[in-house]
Structures are given as structure tokens and as C-alpha cells.
XYZ file of C-alpha atoms in Angstrom:
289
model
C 66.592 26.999 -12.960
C 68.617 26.262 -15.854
C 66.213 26.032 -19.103
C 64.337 27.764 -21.720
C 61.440 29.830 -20.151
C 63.612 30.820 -16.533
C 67.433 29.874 -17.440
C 70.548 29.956 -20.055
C 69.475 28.810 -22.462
C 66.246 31.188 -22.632
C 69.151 33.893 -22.033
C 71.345 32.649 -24.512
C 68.457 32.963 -27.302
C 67.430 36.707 -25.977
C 71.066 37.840 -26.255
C 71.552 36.160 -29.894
C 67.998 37.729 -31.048
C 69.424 41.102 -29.772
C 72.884 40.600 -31.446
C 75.077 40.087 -29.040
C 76.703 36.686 -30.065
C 79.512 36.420 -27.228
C 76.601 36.730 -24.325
C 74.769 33.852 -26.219
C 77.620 31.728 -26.858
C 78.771 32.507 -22.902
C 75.176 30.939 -21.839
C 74.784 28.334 -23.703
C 78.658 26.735 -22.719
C 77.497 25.655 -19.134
C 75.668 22.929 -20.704
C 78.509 21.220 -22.369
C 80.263 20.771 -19.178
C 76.713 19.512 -17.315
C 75.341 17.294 -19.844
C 74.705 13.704 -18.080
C 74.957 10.963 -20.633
C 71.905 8.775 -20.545
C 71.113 5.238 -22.548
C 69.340 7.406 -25.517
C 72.121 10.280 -25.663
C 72.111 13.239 -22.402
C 70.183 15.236 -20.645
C 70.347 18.205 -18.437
C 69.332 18.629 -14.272
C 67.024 21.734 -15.157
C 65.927 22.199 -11.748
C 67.299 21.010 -8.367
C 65.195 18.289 -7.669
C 65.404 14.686 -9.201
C 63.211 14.644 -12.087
C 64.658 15.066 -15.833
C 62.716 17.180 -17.778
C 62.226 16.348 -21.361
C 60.417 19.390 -23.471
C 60.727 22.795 -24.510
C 59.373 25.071 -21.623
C 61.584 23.397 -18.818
C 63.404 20.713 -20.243
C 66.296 19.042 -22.774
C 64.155 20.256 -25.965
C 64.265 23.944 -25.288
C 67.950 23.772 -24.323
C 68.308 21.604 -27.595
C 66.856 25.027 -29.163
C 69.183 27.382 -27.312
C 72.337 25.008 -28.277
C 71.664 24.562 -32.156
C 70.645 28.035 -32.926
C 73.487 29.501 -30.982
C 76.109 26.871 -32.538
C 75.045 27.596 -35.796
C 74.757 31.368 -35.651
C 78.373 30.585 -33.900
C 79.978 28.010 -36.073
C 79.928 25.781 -33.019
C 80.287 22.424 -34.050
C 80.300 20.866 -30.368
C 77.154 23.118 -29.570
C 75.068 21.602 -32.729
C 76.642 17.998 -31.761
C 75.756 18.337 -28.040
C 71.799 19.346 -29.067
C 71.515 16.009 -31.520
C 72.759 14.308 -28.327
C 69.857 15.769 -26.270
C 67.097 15.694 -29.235
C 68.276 12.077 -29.124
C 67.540 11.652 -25.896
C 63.469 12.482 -26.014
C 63.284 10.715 -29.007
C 64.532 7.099 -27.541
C 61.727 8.126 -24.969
C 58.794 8.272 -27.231
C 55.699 6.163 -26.672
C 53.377 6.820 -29.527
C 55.775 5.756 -32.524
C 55.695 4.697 -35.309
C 53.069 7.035 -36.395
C 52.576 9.360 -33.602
C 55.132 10.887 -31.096
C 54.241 11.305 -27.062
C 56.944 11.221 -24.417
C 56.369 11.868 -20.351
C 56.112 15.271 -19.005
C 59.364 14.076 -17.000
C 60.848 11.359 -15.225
C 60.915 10.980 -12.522
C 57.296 12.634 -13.138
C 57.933 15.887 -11.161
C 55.069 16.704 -8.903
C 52.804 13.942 -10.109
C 49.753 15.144 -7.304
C 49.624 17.934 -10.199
C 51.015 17.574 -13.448
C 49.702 15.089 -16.034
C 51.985 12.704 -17.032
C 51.683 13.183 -20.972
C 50.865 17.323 -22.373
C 50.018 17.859 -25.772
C 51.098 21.686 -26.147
C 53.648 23.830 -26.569
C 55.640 23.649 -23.300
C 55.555 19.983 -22.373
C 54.209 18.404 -25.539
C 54.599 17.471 -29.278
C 52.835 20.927 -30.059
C 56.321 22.034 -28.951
C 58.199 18.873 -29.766
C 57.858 19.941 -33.044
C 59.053 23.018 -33.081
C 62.473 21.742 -31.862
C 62.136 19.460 -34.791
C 61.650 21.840 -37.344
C 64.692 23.744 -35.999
C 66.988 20.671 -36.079
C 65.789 20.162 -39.750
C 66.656 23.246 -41.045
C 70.059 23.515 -39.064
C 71.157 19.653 -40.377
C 69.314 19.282 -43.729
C 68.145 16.030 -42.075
C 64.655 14.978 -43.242
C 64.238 12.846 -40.606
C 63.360 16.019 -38.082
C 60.559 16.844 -40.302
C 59.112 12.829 -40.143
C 59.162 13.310 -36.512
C 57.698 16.754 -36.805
C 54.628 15.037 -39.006
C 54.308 12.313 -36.352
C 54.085 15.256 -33.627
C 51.347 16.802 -35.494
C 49.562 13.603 -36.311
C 49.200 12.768 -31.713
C 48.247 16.752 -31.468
C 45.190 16.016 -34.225
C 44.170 13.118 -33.221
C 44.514 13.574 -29.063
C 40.887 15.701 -28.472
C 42.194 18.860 -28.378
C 40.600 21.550 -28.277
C 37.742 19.480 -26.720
C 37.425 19.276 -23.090
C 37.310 16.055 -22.999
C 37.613 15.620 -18.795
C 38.505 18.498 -16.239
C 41.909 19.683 -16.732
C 42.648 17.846 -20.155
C 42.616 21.294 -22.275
C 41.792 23.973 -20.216
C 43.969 26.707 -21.465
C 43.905 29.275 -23.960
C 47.506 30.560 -24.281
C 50.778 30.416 -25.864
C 52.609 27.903 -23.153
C 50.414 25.493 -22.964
C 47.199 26.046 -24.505
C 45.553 26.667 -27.707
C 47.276 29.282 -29.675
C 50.367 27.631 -28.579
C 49.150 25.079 -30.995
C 47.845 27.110 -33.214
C 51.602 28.392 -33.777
C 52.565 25.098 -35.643
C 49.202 24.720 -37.855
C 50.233 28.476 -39.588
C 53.840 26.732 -39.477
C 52.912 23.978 -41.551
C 50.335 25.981 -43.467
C 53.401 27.861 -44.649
C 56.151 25.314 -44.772
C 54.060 22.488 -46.435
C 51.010 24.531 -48.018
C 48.952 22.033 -45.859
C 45.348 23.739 -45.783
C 44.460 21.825 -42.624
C 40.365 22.575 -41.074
C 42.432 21.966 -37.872
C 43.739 25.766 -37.913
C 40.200 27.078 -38.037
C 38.903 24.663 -35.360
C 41.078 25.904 -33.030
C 40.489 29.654 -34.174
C 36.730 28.952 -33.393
C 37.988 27.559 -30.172
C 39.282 30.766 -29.361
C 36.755 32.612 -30.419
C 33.985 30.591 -28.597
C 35.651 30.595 -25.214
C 36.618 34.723 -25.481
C 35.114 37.091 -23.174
C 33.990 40.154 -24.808
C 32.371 43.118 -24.027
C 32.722 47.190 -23.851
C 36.078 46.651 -22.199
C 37.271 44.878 -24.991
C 38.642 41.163 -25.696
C 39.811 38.672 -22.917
C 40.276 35.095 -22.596
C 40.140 32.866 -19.029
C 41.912 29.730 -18.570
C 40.502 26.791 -16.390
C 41.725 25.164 -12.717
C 38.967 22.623 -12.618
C 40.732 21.733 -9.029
C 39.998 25.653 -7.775
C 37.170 27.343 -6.754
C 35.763 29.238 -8.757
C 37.305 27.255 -11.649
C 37.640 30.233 -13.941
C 40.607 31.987 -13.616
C 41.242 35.702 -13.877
C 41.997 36.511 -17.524
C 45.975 37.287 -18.049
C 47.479 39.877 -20.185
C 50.743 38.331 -21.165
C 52.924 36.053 -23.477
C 52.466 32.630 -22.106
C 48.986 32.085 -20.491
C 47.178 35.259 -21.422
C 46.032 38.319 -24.251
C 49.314 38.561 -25.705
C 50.113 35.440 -26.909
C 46.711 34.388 -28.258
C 46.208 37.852 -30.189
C 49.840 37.283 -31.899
C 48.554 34.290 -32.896
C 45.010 35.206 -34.346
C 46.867 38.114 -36.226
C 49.229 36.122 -38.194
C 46.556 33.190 -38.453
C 44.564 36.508 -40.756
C 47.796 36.946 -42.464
C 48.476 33.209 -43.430
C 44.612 32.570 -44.401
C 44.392 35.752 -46.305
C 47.547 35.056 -48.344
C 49.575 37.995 -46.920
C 52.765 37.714 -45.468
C 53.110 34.821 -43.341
C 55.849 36.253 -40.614
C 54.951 37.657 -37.494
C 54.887 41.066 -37.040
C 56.567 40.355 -33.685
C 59.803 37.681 -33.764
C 60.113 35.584 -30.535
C 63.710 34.263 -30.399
C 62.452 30.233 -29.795
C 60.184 30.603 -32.067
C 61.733 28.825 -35.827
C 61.053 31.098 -38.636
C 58.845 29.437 -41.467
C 60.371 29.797 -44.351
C 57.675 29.054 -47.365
C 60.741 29.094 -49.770
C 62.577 26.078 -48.890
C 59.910 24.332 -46.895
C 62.079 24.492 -43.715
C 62.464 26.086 -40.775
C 64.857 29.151 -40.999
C 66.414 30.950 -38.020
C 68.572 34.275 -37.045
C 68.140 37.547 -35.702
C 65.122 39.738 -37.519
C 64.590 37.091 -40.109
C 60.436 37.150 -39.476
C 60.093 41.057 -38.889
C 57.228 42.338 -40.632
């Protein structure tokens, strides 16, 4: 593997989060020398199989990620130019425009028997689309990341989600690809743009409505309408369990209380929100609480 969630460039972030700037730089390099050019600008074989890969978890935007935050922590020109060439890349792809922004899981679609070809959350959506956006704003001053980072938002709104709207359409709660992971960029633009969306607390309710609770405590199930039984065990980690939906419930109290808006816990592909300049900041310890 050679992405964000199981490869370099999810290795080159770690290492830069924990200060060591060499490591980062040293994972990150591979993908100047393997970057295929393609008619919108390159893109990366993330896997050894045929399909290209377009979006954060497993594809060019979470490399994108790795290679602008790196070159700019680095003063890496090449690494900054090589991400705009990628970023480029999904965005010649997009199907949705003007107004909205939706591009294919992959292409070839990889294991179309059972993956969707169009996601709408963090891993393999605009949920996390925009997050690379925000990133490439704040690292170029462009404001053309943040229109594309509005049009991202606008598809998420306006695609059903949370609703169940058929089996297997939105039937996770988590970080990866699920509802908190959305729920990441409402508190993002709560903070960046003071937008006061409703579509925050419909998703908290979401949450709320689907938790399991009892004397144990506080769990949440995700869905495999394809499996039975359908409901899954409950998870206690990061990307499909606990852990990622409480981090985001916790700073979702912060942001609608007016306290501070930063996580108490960083996570190093996460962009900072920065409610002083209305962009996305980045670095090591810059949203410690």
C-alpha cells in the first residue's frame, strides 16, 4: 500500500506531527519519482492492482495532504508543486460541477461487486475532498480551494445523508466513512466561516438516535445490510468506532458552546481551523488544547 491510512504518506504526516522532519521529508520523496502524468495532472498506483484511487483514505487526495504539508513545513517547492499536480487531477474528474463536487470512488472502480461508485464521506468523498481543499488554501493563499471546498459541502448537504435512504447508502457512524467523519467539516466551517449551519446538529441527533446505551456505557454499531445479522459489533477505535465519534461530539460541545474550538486531541491529516484568518492552518501541536 502506498497512501494515507496504510502507506508513506500516512507515515510521512505521523513523523512530521512528532517532529521529526527528515523521516517525513524521506516518505513523502517516493512519490515524486512514481507520479504517472495523466490528462488532468498525475496520479499515484496506491495499491497493486489497476484501479487509480482518487480520495483521501486510499488515494491521490490524501497523498496530496502528505506532500503539501510536508513541503511546506520543508520549504519544498517540488513537494507543494507535485500535490497541485495531483489535487488537479480529481478536480478535472469531477461530475457534480459547477455547483456541487462528486468524483468516482476510483477508476477503474476497484472491486465494483462491493464498493459504490460515488461516497460522500470522509475517506472516499467530498466530506474529505474538502479537507484536502482547505489544506491547499491555506498552504497557496488560493481562494479557489475554498470555492471547491463550498461546492464539496453543498453535494454532502444536499446528497440524503444522514438518512438511510436505501441499504448501504449511509450506514456508518464513524470517522472514515461515516457520520462524525462529516461532522468534522461542519465544526470546520462553523469555525472558519462562522456558518451556524442546522446541518451540525442533524447529524449530532443522528448520532445520538442510532447510539446504544446502557449500564455499560455508550456504543455505536455500524450497518452491512449485505450480512447477517446486519448490525455489526460496535468498534472502539479511530476510524469506524467509539473513538472517533466521541472526539467529534466533544469538540462539536466546544464549538456550540463558544469555547475553544481545537481538539483536545490533534490528528496529523486533520487541517487545523484557524477562526483568525478564516483558513485552514497546519503544523505540529498547532490544535492542542
Amino acid at each position: 500500500m502506498f497512501e494515507l491510512l496504510a502507506g508513506n504518506a500516512g507515515i510521512g504526516l505521523g513523523a512530521l506531527s512528532c517532529g521529526d522532519r527528515d523521516l517525513a521529508v524521506l516518505a513523502v520523496e517516493p512519490y515524486l519519482r512514481s507520479a504517472d502524468p495523466t490528462p488532468g495532472g498525475v496520479n499515484w498506483a496506491v495499491r497493486p492492482s489497476p484501479p487509480r484511487s482518487h480520495h483521501m483514505a486510499h488515494g491521490t487526495l490524501g497523498i496530496v495532504v502528505a506532500l503539501a504539508t510536508i513541503g511546506s513545513a520543508a520549504g519544498r517547492r517540488d513537494l507543494i508543486d507535485l500535490a497541485l499536480a495531483g489535487a488537479a487531477d480529481v478536480v478535472a474528474r469531477d461530475e457534480a460541477g459547477p455547483n456541487g463536487f462528486l468524483v468516482p470512488h476510483s477508476d477503474p472502480q476497484h472491486r465494483p461487486d462491493l464498493i459504490e461508485r460515488y461516497s460522500y464521506g470522509w475517506c472516499n468523498g467530498p466530506a474529505g475532498d474538502a479537507q484536502a481543499f482547505r489544506l491547499l488554501g491555506a498552504v497557496t493563499g488560493d481562494p479557489a480551494w475554498a470555492a471547491l471546498a463550498d461546492r464539496c459541502w453543498h453535494t454532502v448537504t444536499q446528497s440524503g445523508l444522514p438518512r438511510r435512504i436505501r441499504p448501504g447508502f449511509w450506514d456508518n457512524n464513524g470517522s472514515c466513512c461515516g457520520t462524525a467523519g462529516v461532522l468534522a467539516l461542519a465544526c470546520d466551517r462553523h469555525v472558519e466561516q462562522r456558518e451556524h449551519s442546522g446541518f451540525s446538529t442533524v447529524l449530532v441527533d443522528d448520532l445520538a438516535a442510532r447510539a446504544t446505551s446502557d449500564a455499560a456505557g455508550v456504543r455505536w454499531s455500524n450497518h452491512e445490510p449485505r450480512a447477517t445479522p446486519s448490525v455489526l459489533e460496535p468498534r472502539t477505535g479511530w476510524a469506524m468506532g467509539n473513538a472517533g465519534i466521541i472526539r467529534e461530539l466533544l469538540r462539536f460541545a466546544r464549538v456550540s458552546a463558544g469555547r475553544d474550538p481545537a481538539y483536545a486531541t490533534p490528528w496529523p491529516d486533520h487541517p487545523v481551523a484557524s477562526p483568525m484568518t478564516g483558513l485552514a492552518g497546519h503544523g505540529r501541536g498547532a490544535e492542542s488544547a
